[in-house]
Coordinates of N, CA and C and ligand atoms in Angstrom, one line a residue:
S979 N 103.1 92.8 117.4 CA 104.0 93.8 116.7 C 103.6 94.4 115.4
R980 N 104.0 95.4 114.9 CA 103.4 96.0 113.6 C 104.1 95.4 112.5
P981 N 103.4 95.1 111.3 CA 104.1 94.7 110.1 C 104.9 95.9 109.4
K982 N 105.9 95.7 108.6 CA 106.6 96.7 107.8 C 105.7 97.0 106.5
F983 N 105.8 98.0 106.1 CA 105.1 98.5 104.9 C 106.0 99.5 104.0
V984 N 106.3 99.0 102.9 CA 107.2 99.9 102.0 C 106.4 100.1 100.7
A985 N 106.3 101.5 100.3 CA 105.5 101.9 99.2 C 106.5 102.6 98.3
G986 N 106.2 102.5 97.0 CA 107.0 103.3 96.0 C 106.1 104.3 95.5
N987 N 106.6 105.5 95.6 CA 105.9 106.7 95.0 C 106.6 107.0 93.6
W988 N 106.0 106.6 92.6 CA 106.7 106.8 91.3 C 106.5 108.2 90.7
K989 N 105.8 109.1 91.5 CA 105.6 110.6 91.1 C 105.2 110.6 89.6
M990 N 105.7 111.6 88.9 CA 105.3 111.8 87.5 C 106.4 111.2 86.6
Y991 N 106.8 110.0 86.9 CA 107.7 109.2 86.1 C 107.2 108.0 85.4
T992 N 107.8 107.4 84.5 CA 107.5 106.2 83.8 C 106.6 106.4 82.6
T993 N 106.8 105.5 81.7 CA 106.0 105.3 80.6 C 105.0 104.2 80.9
R994 N 104.0 104.0 80.0 CA 103.1 102.9 80.3 C 103.7 101.5 80.3
A995 N 104.6 101.3 79.3 CA 105.3 100.0 79.3 C 106.2 99.9 80.3
G996 N 107.1 101.0 80.7 CA 108.1 101.0 81.7 C 107.3 100.7 83.1
A997 N 106.2 101.2 83.3 CA 105.3 101.0 84.6 C 105.0 99.6 84.7
V998 N 104.4 99.0 83.7 CA 104.0 97.7 83.8 C 105.3 96.8 84.0
D999 N 106.3 97.0 83.3 CA 107.5 96.2 83.4 C 108.0 96.3 84.9
L1000 N 108.1 97.6 85.5 CA 108.6 97.7 86.8 C 107.8 97.1 87.8
A1001 N 106.4 97.1 87.7 CA 105.5 96.5 88.7 C 105.7 95.0 88.6
A1002 N 105.8 94.5 87.4 CA 106.0 93.0 87.2 C 107.3 92.6 87.9
A1003 N 108.5 93.3 87.6 CA 109.7 93.0 88.1 C 109.7 93.1 89.7
V1004 N 108.9 94.1 90.3 CA 108.9 94.0 91.7 C 108.2 92.8 92.3
A1005 N 107.1 92.5 91.6 CA 106.3 91.3 92.1 C 107.1 90.0 92.0
K1006 N 107.8 90.0 90.8 CA 108.7 88.8 90.6 C 109.8 88.6 91.6
G1007 N 110.3 89.9 92.0 CA 111.6 89.8 92.8 C 111.2 89.8 94.3
L1008 N 109.9 89.7 94.7 CA 109.6 89.7 96.2 C 110.0 88.2 96.6
P1009 N 110.7 88.2 97.9 CA 111.0 86.8 98.4 C 109.7 86.2 98.8
A1010 N 109.6 84.9 98.5 CA 108.4 84.1 98.8 C 108.3 84.1 100.3
G1011 N 107.0 84.3 100.8 CA 106.8 84.3 102.2 C 107.3 85.7 103.0
G1012 N 107.9 86.5 102.2 CA 108.2 87.8 102.8 C 107.1 88.4 103.6
K1013 N 107.4 89.0 104.9 CA 106.3 89.6 105.7 C 106.1 91.1 105.4
T1014 N 106.9 91.9 104.7 CA 106.8 93.1 104.5 C 105.8 93.4 103.6
R1015 N 104.9 94.3 103.8 CA 103.8 94.7 102.9 C 104.4 95.7 101.9
V1016 N 103.9 95.5 100.6 CA 104.5 96.3 99.6 C 103.4 96.9 98.7
A1017 N 103.7 98.1 98.2 CA 102.7 98.9 97.4 C 103.4 99.7 96.4
V1018 N 102.9 99.9 95.2 CA 103.5 100.8 94.2 C 102.4 101.9 93.9
C1019 N 102.8 103.1 93.7 CA 102.0 104.2 93.3 C 102.2 104.8 92.0
P1020 N 101.8 104.3 91.0 CA 102.1 104.9 89.6 C 101.3 106.2 89.3
P1021 N 101.6 106.9 88.2 CA 100.9 107.9 87.7 C 99.5 107.5 87.3
F1022 N 98.5 108.4 87.4 CA 97.2 108.0 87.1 C 96.9 107.2 85.9
P1023 N 97.5 107.6 84.7 CA 97.1 106.8 83.6 C 97.5 105.4 83.5
W1024 N 98.4 105.0 84.3 CA 98.8 103.6 84.3 C 98.3 102.9 85.4
L1025 N 97.3 103.4 86.2 CA 96.8 102.6 87.4 C 96.3 101.3 87.0
T1026 N 95.3 101.3 86.0 CA 94.7 100.1 85.6 C 95.6 99.1 85.1
A1027 N 96.5 99.6 84.2 CA 97.5 98.6 83.6 C 98.3 98.0 84.6
V1028 N 98.7 98.7 85.6 CA 99.6 98.3 86.7 C 98.8 97.3 87.6
A1029 N 97.6 97.7 87.9 CA 96.8 96.9 88.9 C 96.5 95.6 88.2
D1030 N 96.2 95.7 86.8 CA 96.0 94.3 86.2 C 97.3 93.4 86.2
A1031 N 98.4 94.1 85.9 CA 99.6 93.3 85.9 C 99.9 92.7 87.3
L1032 N 99.5 93.3 88.3 CA 99.8 92.9 89.7 C 98.7 92.1 90.3
K1033 N 97.7 91.8 89.5 CA 96.5 91.0 90.1 C 97.1 89.5 90.5
G1034 N 96.7 89.0 91.6 CA 97.2 87.8 92.1 C 98.5 87.8 92.8
T1035 N 99.2 89.0 92.8 CA 100.5 89.1 93.5 C 100.2 89.8 94.9
P1036 N 101.2 89.8 95.7 CA 101.1 90.5 97.0 C 101.2 91.9 96.9
V1037 N 101.6 92.5 95.7 CA 101.9 93.9 95.7 C 100.6 94.8 95.4
A1038 N 100.4 95.7 96.4 CA 99.2 96.6 96.2 C 99.5 97.8 95.4
V1039 N 98.4 98.4 94.9 CA 98.6 99.7 94.1 C 97.9 100.8 94.7
G1040 N 98.5 102.0 94.6 CA 98.0 103.2 95.2 C 98.0 104.2 94.1
A1041 N 97.2 105.2 94.4 CA 97.3 106.5 93.5 C 97.9 107.5 94.3
Q1042 N 98.4 108.6 93.7 CA 99.2 109.7 94.3 C 98.4 110.9 94.8
N1043 N 97.0 110.9 94.6 CA 96.2 112.0 94.9 C 94.8 111.7 94.7
C1044 N 93.8 112.5 95.2 CA 92.4 112.3 94.7 C 91.6 113.5 95.1
H1045 N 90.5 113.6 94.4 CA 89.5 114.7 94.8 C 88.7 114.3 96.0
F1046 N 88.0 115.2 96.5 CA 87.2 114.9 97.7 C 85.5 114.6 97.4
E1047 N 85.3 114.9 96.2 CA 83.8 114.6 95.8 C 83.8 113.2 95.2
K1048 N 82.5 112.6 95.1 CA 82.3 111.4 94.6 C 82.4 111.4 93.1
E1049 N 81.8 112.4 92.5 CA 81.8 112.7 91.2 C 81.4 114.1 90.9
G1050 N 81.4 114.7 89.7 CA 80.9 115.9 89.4 C 81.6 116.6 88.3
A1051 N 81.3 117.9 88.2 CA 81.9 118.7 87.2 C 83.3 119.3 87.8
F1052 N 84.3 118.4 87.7 CA 85.6 118.8 88.3 C 86.7 118.4 87.2
T1053 N 86.7 119.1 86.1 CA 87.5 118.8 85.0 C 89.0 118.4 85.5
G1054 N 89.5 117.3 85.1 CA 90.9 116.9 85.5 C 91.1 116.4 86.8
E1055 N 90.0 116.1 87.5 CA 90.2 115.6 88.8 C 89.8 114.0 88.8
T1056 N 90.2 113.2 89.9 CA 89.9 111.9 89.9 C 89.2 111.6 91.3
A1057 N 88.1 111.0 91.2 CA 87.3 110.6 92.4 C 87.9 109.3 93.1
P1058 N 87.8 109.3 94.5 CA 88.3 108.1 95.2 C 87.8 106.8 94.7
G1059 N 86.5 106.9 94.4 CA 85.7 105.7 93.9 C 86.4 105.2 92.5
M1060 N 86.8 106.1 91.8 CA 87.3 105.8 90.6 C 88.7 104.9 90.7
I1061 N 89.4 105.4 91.7 CA 90.7 104.9 92.1 C 90.6 103.5 92.5
L1062 N 89.5 103.3 93.4 CA 89.3 101.9 93.8 C 88.9 101.1 92.6
D1063 N 88.0 101.6 91.8 CA 87.5 100.8 90.6 C 88.7 100.5 89.8
A1064 N 89.7 101.3 89.7 CA 90.9 101.0 88.8 C 91.7 99.9 89.3
G1065 N 91.5 99.4 90.6 CA 92.2 98.3 91.3 C 93.1 98.6 92.4
C1066 N 93.0 99.9 92.8 CA 93.8 100.4 93.9 C 93.2 100.2 95.2
Q1067 N 94.2 99.9 96.2 CA 93.8 99.9 97.5 C 94.2 101.1 98.3
Y1068 N 95.1 101.8 97.9 CA 95.7 102.9 98.5 C 95.6 104.3 97.8
V1069 N 95.7 105.3 98.6 CA 95.8 106.7 97.9 C 96.8 107.5 98.9
I1070 N 97.8 108.1 98.2 CA 98.6 109.1 98.9 C 97.9 110.3 99.1
I1071 N 97.9 110.9 100.3 CA 97.2 112.2 100.4 C 98.1 113.1 101.1
G1072 N 98.3 114.4 100.7 CA 99.1 115.4 101.4 C 100.6 115.3 101.3
H1073 N 101.0 114.6 100.1 CA 102.5 114.7 99.9 C 103.0 116.1 99.8
S1074 N 104.2 116.2 100.2 CA 104.6 117.7 100.4 C 104.7 118.4 99.0
E1075 N 104.8 117.6 97.9 CA 104.8 118.2 96.6 C 103.3 118.7 96.3
R1076 N 102.3 118.1 96.8 CA 101.0 118.6 96.8 C 100.8 119.7 97.7
R1077 N 101.2 119.7 99.0 CA 101.1 120.8 99.9 C 101.7 122.1 99.5
H1078 N 103.1 121.9 99.0 CA 103.9 123.1 98.8 C 103.9 123.4 97.3
G1079 N 103.7 122.5 96.3 CA 103.7 122.8 95.0 C 102.3 123.2 94.5
F1080 N 101.3 122.7 95.1 CA 99.9 122.9 94.6 C 99.0 123.5 95.7
G1081 N 99.7 124.1 96.7 CA 98.8 124.8 97.7 C 97.9 124.0 98.4
E1082 N 97.9 122.7 98.6 CA 96.9 122.0 99.3 C 97.1 122.2 100.8
T1083 N 96.0 122.5 101.5 CA 95.8 122.9 102.8 C 95.4 121.8 103.8
D1084 N 95.6 121.9 105.0 CA 95.3 120.8 106.0 C 93.7 120.7 105.8
G1085 N 92.9 121.6 105.7 CA 91.5 121.5 105.5 C 91.0 120.7 104.3
L1086 N 91.7 121.0 103.2 CA 91.5 120.3 101.9 C 91.9 118.8 102.1
L1087 N 93.0 118.6 102.7 CA 93.6 117.3 102.8 C 92.7 116.4 103.8
N1088 N 92.1 117.1 104.7 CA 91.0 116.4 105.7 C 89.9 116.0 104.8
K1089 N 89.4 116.8 103.9 CA 88.2 116.4 103.1 C 88.6 115.2 102.1
K1090 N 89.7 115.3 101.6 CA 90.3 114.2 100.7 C 90.4 112.9 101.5
T1091 N 90.9 113.0 102.6 CA 91.1 111.8 103.4 C 89.8 111.2 103.9
K1092 N 88.8 111.9 104.2 CA 87.5 111.5 104.6 C 86.8 110.9 103.4
A1093 N 87.0 111.5 102.2 CA 86.5 110.9 101.0 C 87.0 109.6 100.6
A1094 N 88.3 109.5 100.8 CA 89.1 108.3 100.4 C 88.7 107.1 101.3
L1095 N 88.5 107.4 102.5 CA 88.2 106.4 103.5 C 86.8 105.9 103.3
A1096 N 86.0 107.0 103.0 CA 84.5 106.6 102.7 C 84.3 105.7 101.5
A1097 N 85.2 105.9 100.5 CA 85.1 105.2 99.2 C 85.6 103.7 99.4
G1098 N 86.4 103.5 100.6 CA 87.0 102.2 100.8 C 88.4 102.1 100.5
L1099 N 89.0 103.2 100.2 CA 90.5 103.2 100.1 C 91.1 103.3 101.5
S1100 N 92.4 102.8 101.6 CA 93.3 103.1 102.7 C 94.2 104.4 102.3
V1101 N 94.5 105.1 103.3 CA 95.2 106.4 102.9 C 96.6 106.4 103.5
I1102 N 97.6 106.8 102.6 CA 99.0 107.1 103.2 C 99.0 108.6 103.3
F1103 N 98.9 109.1 104.6 CA 98.8 110.4 104.9 C 100.1 111.0 105.3
C1104 N 100.7 112.1 104.3 CA 102.0 112.5 104.5 C 102.0 113.8 105.3
V1105 N 103.0 113.8 106.2 CA 103.3 115.0 107.0 C 104.9 115.3 106.9
G1106 N 105.2 116.5 107.2 CA 106.7 116.7 107.4 C 106.9 118.2 107.4
E1107 N 108.1 118.6 107.9 CA 108.4 120.0 108.1 C 109.4 120.4 107.0
L1108 N 109.4 121.7 106.7 CA 110.3 122.4 105.8 C 111.7 122.5 106.6
L1109 N 112.8 122.7 105.8 CA 114.0 122.9 106.4 C 114.0 124.2 107.5
A1110 N 113.3 125.2 107.0 CA 113.3 126.4 107.9 C 112.6 126.1 109.2
E1111 N 111.6 125.3 109.1 CA 110.8 124.9 110.2 C 111.6 124.1 111.2
R1112 N 112.4 123.1 110.6 CA 113.3 122.4 111.5 C 114.3 123.2 112.1
E1113 N 114.9 124.2 111.4 CA 116.0 125.0 112.0 C 115.4 126.0 113.1
A1114 N 114.0 126.3 112.9 CA 113.4 127.1 113.9 C 112.7 126.3 115.0
S1115 N 113.1 125.0 115.1 CA 112.6 124.1 116.2 C 111.0 124.1 116.2
Q1116 N 110.5 124.1 114.8 CA 109.1 124.1 114.8 C 108.6 122.6 114.3
T1117 N 109.5 121.7 114.2 CA 109.1 120.4 113.6 C 107.8 119.9 114.3
E1118 N 107.9 119.8 115.6 CA 106.8 119.0 116.4 C 105.4 119.9 116.2
K1119 N 105.6 121.2 116.3 CA 104.5 122.0 116.0 C 103.8 121.8 114.7
V1120 N 104.7 121.7 113.7 CA 104.2 121.5 112.2 C 103.5 120.2 112.2
L1121 N 104.0 119.1 112.6 CA 103.6 117.7 112.6 C 102.2 117.7 113.5
E1122 N 102.0 118.3 114.6 CA 101.0 118.4 115.4 C 99.8 119.0 114.6
T1123 N 100.1 120.1 114.0 CA 99.1 120.9 113.2 C 98.6 120.1 112.0
Q1124 N 99.5 119.5 111.3 CA 99.1 118.7 110.1 C 98.3 117.5 110.5
L1125 N 98.6 116.8 111.7 CA 97.8 115.8 112.0 C 96.5 116.1 112.7
T1126 N 96.5 117.2 113.5 CA 95.3 117.6 114.1 C 94.2 117.9 113.0
H1127 N 94.6 118.7 112.1 CA 93.6 119.3 111.1 C 93.4 118.2 110.0
G1128 N 94.4 117.5 109.6 CA 94.4 116.7 108.4 C 93.6 115.4 108.8
L1129 N 93.7 115.0 110.0 CA 92.9 113.8 110.4 C 91.8 114.1 111.4
A1130 N 91.3 115.3 111.3 CA 90.2 115.8 112.2 C 88.9 115.0 111.7
D1131 N 88.1 114.7 112.8 CA 86.8 114.1 112.6 C 86.8 112.6 112.3
L1132 N 88.0 111.9 112.3 CA 88.0 110.6 111.9 C 87.8 109.8 113.3
S1133 N 87.3 108.6 113.1 CA 87.1 107.7 114.3 C 88.3 106.9 114.4
A1134 N 88.5 106.3 115.6 CA 89.7 105.3 115.8 C 89.5 104.2 114.8
A1135 N 88.3 103.7 114.5 CA 88.1 102.6 113.5 C 88.6 103.0 112.2
Q1136 N 88.3 104.4 111.7 CA 88.7 104.8 110.5 C 90.2 104.9 110.4
L1137 N 90.8 105.3 111.5 CA 92.4 105.5 111.6 C 93.1 104.1 111.3
E1138 N 92.3 103.0 111.5 CA 93.0 101.8 111.1 C 93.3 101.6 109.7
K1139 N 92.6 102.4 108.7 CA 92.9 102.4 107.4 C 93.8 103.6 107.0
V1140 N 94.4 104.1 107.9 CA 95.4 105.3 107.7 C 96.9 104.9 108.0
V1141 N 97.8 105.2 107.1 CA 99.2 105.0 107.4 C 99.7 106.4 107.3
V1142 N 100.5 106.9 108.3 CA 101.1 108.2 108.3 C 102.5 108.0 107.7
A1143 N 102.8 108.8 106.8 CA 104.2 108.9 106.2 C 104.9 110.2 106.7
Y1144 N 106.0 110.0 107.5 CA 106.8 111.2 107.9 C 107.8 111.5 106.7
E1145 N 107.7 112.6 106.1 CA 108.6 112.9 105.0 C 109.0 114.4 105.2
P1146 N 110.3 114.5 106.0 CA 110.8 115.8 106.1 C 111.1 116.4 104.8
V1147 N 110.6 117.6 104.5 CA 110.6 118.1 103.0 C 112.1 118.3 102.6
W1148 N 113.0 118.6 103.5 CA 114.4 118.8 103.2 C 115.1 117.6 102.8
A1149 N 114.5 116.4 103.1 CA 115.1 115.2 102.7 C 114.6 114.5 101.5
I1150 N 113.5 115.1 100.9 CA 112.9 114.6 99.7 C 113.6 115.0 98.4
G1151 N 114.1 114.0 97.7 CA 114.8 114.1 96.5 C 116.1 114.9 96.7
T1152 N 116.7 115.0 97.7 CA 117.8 115.8 98.1 C 119.1 114.9 98.2
G1153 N 118.9 113.5 98.5 CA 120.0 112.8 99.0 C 120.3 112.9 100.4
K1154 N 119.7 113.9 101.1 CA 120.0 114.2 102.5 C 119.0 113.5 103.4
V1155 N 119.2 112.3 103.8 CA 118.3 111.5 104.5 C 118.2 111.9 106.0
A1156 N 117.2 111.9 106.6 CA 117.2 112.1 108.1 C 118.1 111.1 108.8
T1157 N 118.8 111.5 109.9 CA 119.5 110.5 110.7 C 118.5 109.7 111.3
T1158 N 119.0 108.5 111.8 CA 118.0 107.5 112.4 C 117.5 108.2 113.7
E1159 N 118.3 109.0 114.3 CA 117.7 109.7 115.6 C 116.6 110.7 115.2
Q1160 N 116.9 111.4 114.1 CA 115.9 112.3 113.7 C 114.6 111.7 113.3
A1161 N 114.7 110.6 112.6 CA 113.5 109.9 112.2 C 112.7 109.3 113.4
Q1162 N 113.5 108.6 114.2 CA 112.9 108.0 115.4 C 112.2 108.9 116.2
A1163 N 112.9 110.1 116.5 CA 112.2 111.2 117.3 C 110.9 111.6 116.7
A1164 N 111.0 111.8 115.5 CA 109.7 112.4 114.8 C 108.5 111.4 114.8
H1165 N 109.0 110.1 114.5 CA 108.0 109.0 114.5 C 107.4 108.9 116.0
A1166 N 108.3 108.9 116.9 CA 107.8 108.7 118.3 C 106.8 109.9 118.7
F1167 N 107.1 111.1 118.3 CA 106.3 112.2 118.4 C 105.0 112.0 117.8
I1168 N 104.9 111.5 116.5 CA 103.6 111.3 115.7 C 102.8 110.3 116.5
R1169 N 103.5 109.2 116.9 CA 102.6 108.2 117.6 C 102.1 108.7 118.9
Q1170 N 102.8 109.5 119.5 CA 102.3 110.1 120.9 C 101.3 111.0 120.6
K1171 N 101.3 111.8 119.5 CA 100.2 112.8 119.1 C 98.9 111.9 118.7
I1172 N 99.1 110.9 118.0 CA 98.0 110.0 117.6 C 97.3 109.4 118.8
A1173 N 98.2 109.0 119.7 CA 97.6 108.5 121.0 C 96.6 109.5 121.7
G1174 N 97.1 110.9 121.7 CA 96.3 111.8 122.2 C 95.0 112.1 121.4
Q1175 N 95.0 111.9 120.1 CA 93.9 112.2 119.3 C 93.0 111.1 119.2
F1176 N 93.5 109.8 119.2 CA 92.6 108.7 118.9 C 92.8 107.6 119.9
G1177 N 93.8 107.7 120.8 CA 93.7 106.6 121.9 C 95.0 105.8 121.8
E1178 N 95.4 105.3 122.9 CA 96.6 104.5 122.9 C 96.6 103.2 121.9
K1179 N 95.5 102.6 121.7 CA 95.4 101.5 121.0 C 95.5 101.7 119.5
A1180 N 94.9 102.8 119.1 CA 95.1 103.1 117.6 C 96.5 103.6 117.4
A1181 N 97.1 104.2 118.4 CA 98.5 104.7 118.1 C 99.5 103.5 118.1
A1182 N 99.1 102.4 118.9 CA 100.1 101.3 119.0 C 100.0 100.6 117.6
G1183 N 98.9 100.6 116.9 CA 98.7 99.9 115.7 C 99.0 100.8 114.5
L1184 N 99.2 101.9 114.6 CA 99.4 102.8 113.6 C 100.9 102.5 112.8
L1185 N 100.7 102.4 111.5 CA 101.9 102.3 110.7 C 102.5 103.6 110.3
I1186 N 103.8 103.9 110.5 CA 104.4 105.2 110.3 C 105.6 104.9 109.4
Q1187 N 105.4 105.4 108.1 CA 106.6 105.2 107.2 C 107.5 106.5 107.2
Y1188 N 108.8 106.2 106.9 CA 109.6 107.4 106.7 C 109.9 107.4 105.3
G1189 N 109.8 108.8 104.8 CA 110.2 109.1 103.4 C 111.1 110.1 103.2
G1190 N 112.1 110.1 102.3 CA 113.0 111.2 102.1 C 114.4 110.5 101.8
S1191 N 114.8 110.4 100.6 CA 116.1 109.9 100.3 C 116.4 108.6 100.9
V1192 N 115.3 107.7 100.9 CA 115.6 106.2 101.4 C 116.3 105.6 100.3
K1193 N 117.4 104.9 100.5 CA 118.1 104.1 99.5 C 118.5 102.8 100.1
P1194 N 118.9 101.7 99.2 CA 119.2 100.4 99.8 C 120.3 100.5 101.0
D1195 N 121.2 101.6 100.9 CA 122.3 101.7 102.0 C 121.9 102.2 103.2
N1196 N 120.8 103.0 103.2 CA 120.3 103.5 104.5 C 119.1 102.9 105.1
A1197 N 118.4 102.0 104.3 CA 117.1 101.6 104.6 C 117.0 100.8 105.9
A1198 N 118.0 99.9 106.2 CA 117.9 98.9 107.2 C 118.0 99.8 108.6
A1199 N 118.9 100.7 108.6 CA 119.1 101.4 109.9 C 117.8 102.1 110.2
L1200 N 117.1 102.7 109.2 CA 115.9 103.5 109.4 C 114.7 102.6 109.9
L1201 N 114.7 101.4 109.0 CA 113.6 100.5 109.3 C 113.6 99.8 110.6
H1202 N 114.8 99.7 111.2 CA 115.1 99.1 112.5 C 114.8 99.9 113.7
Q1203 N 114.4 101.3 113.4 CA 114.1 102.1 114.5 C 112.7 101.7 115.1
P1204 N 112.5 101.8 116.3 CA 111.3 101.1 117.0 C 109.9 101.7 116.4
D1205 N 110.0 102.9 116.0 CA 108.7 103.6 115.6 C 108.7 103.9 114.1
V1206 N 109.7 103.3 113.4 CA 109.6 103.4 111.9 C 109.1 102.0 111.3
D1207 N 107.9 102.0 110.8 CA 107.3 100.9 110.4 C 107.3 100.6 108.8
G1208 N 108.2 101.4 108.1 CA 108.3 101.2 106.7 C 108.9 102.4 106.0
A1209 N 108.8 102.5 104.8 CA 109.3 103.6 104.0 C 108.2 103.9 102.8
L1210 N 108.3 105.2 102.6 CA 107.7 105.8 101.2 C 108.8 106.2 100.4
V1211 N 109.1 105.5 99.3 CA 110.3 105.6 98.6 C 110.0 106.3 97.2
G1212 N 110.8 107.4 96.9 CA 110.6 108.1 95.7 C 111.6 107.5 94.6
G1213 N 112.6 108.3 94.5 CA 113.7 107.8 93.3 C 114.0 106.4 93.3
A1214 N 114.3 105.8 94.5 CA 114.8 104.5 94.5 C 113.7 103.4 94.2
S1215 N 112.5 104.0 94.0 CA 111.4 102.9 93.8 C 111.2 102.8 92.2
L1216 N 112.0 103.6 91.4 CA 111.8 103.6 89.9 C 112.7 102.5 89.3
K1217 N 113.5 101.7 90.2 CA 114.2 100.5 89.7 C 113.9 99.4 90.6
A1218 N 113.6 98.3 89.9 CA 113.2 97.1 90.7 C 114.2 96.7 91.8
D1219 N 115.4 96.7 91.2 CA 116.5 96.2 92.2 C 116.7 97.1 93.4
T1220 N 116.7 98.4 93.3 CA 116.9 99.2 94.5 C 115.5 99.2 95.3
F1221 N 114.4 99.1 94.7 CA 113.2 99.1 95.6 C 113.2 97.7 96.3
L1222 N 113.5 96.7 95.7 CA 113.4 95.4 96.4 C 114.4 95.2 97.4
A1223 N 115.6 95.8 97.2 CA 116.6 95.9 98.3 C 116.1 96.6 99.6
I1224 N 115.4 97.7 99.3 CA 114.7 98.4 100.4 C 113.7 97.6 101.1
V1225 N 112.9 96.8 100.3 CA 111.8 95.9 101.0 C 112.6 94.9 101.7
A1226 N 113.7 94.3 101.1 CA 114.4 93.3 101.9 C 115.0 93.8 103.2
A1227 N 115.3 95.2 103.3 CA 115.8 95.7 104.5 C 115.0 95.7 105.7
G1228 N 113.6 95.6 105.3 CA 112.6 95.6 106.4 C 112.6 94.3 107.2
Ligands
13P683 P1 112.8 110.5 97.4 O1 112.9 109.1 97.9 O2 113.2 110.5 95.9 O3 113.6 111.5 98.3 O4 111.3 110.9 97.6 C1 110.7 110.7 98.8 C2 109.2 110.9 98.5 O5 108.8 112.1 98.3 C3 108.3 109.8 98.6 O6 107.0 110.2 98.7

């Protein structure tokens, strides 16, 4: 059976000192021998400080974005190899705030995913529909398109280093969490789609996180759905006690 994986996406929040304190508090508060995998994804400037603070703990570190080239004249961008060098194991790719706030397309996200995997990072690849798309019964079509193009040309072996995060856009930062039925249905669809794209074995092993207004009081019900393998947590990951309560719910 699949392990649970809970990651905190700190977005563009925290100070340097606050980030290091939060990371340390998360590591300190984890139950000994807990089986749930845990990662935190701080803003770029704090990656090294947080990774250093978490060295020797079970808490992994991820970045929230990357460029698709190894290096070059790309002012303001960050290469996957730099993220690895900073002490990270993960990178979030295709978050809805990147897709919809910064115009990142499926084709671009595919390039980023391939580059991140080539550099040795694991990828948390985000998908999810807008409210209008759900209301127009387009959810499955949107997820299918995002996965087909975003994960194009990957091998089944490469997919082992990909986690998919299902984040319905209408549930992000709104307090409007998906129902357990909505989450389970979307996750089952994603797994079935991955089976068609990469084979049954890859699909059975794929970790699929749910994201969007996950809080301590709704986490257990979501995390106990058969195809929900974890959570990608925004707001509630900015406090150690709420994040740890979500981890404990796994
Ligand atoms: P919230 O948990 O704040 O809704 O954010 C979810 C998210 O976007 C995680 O990537």
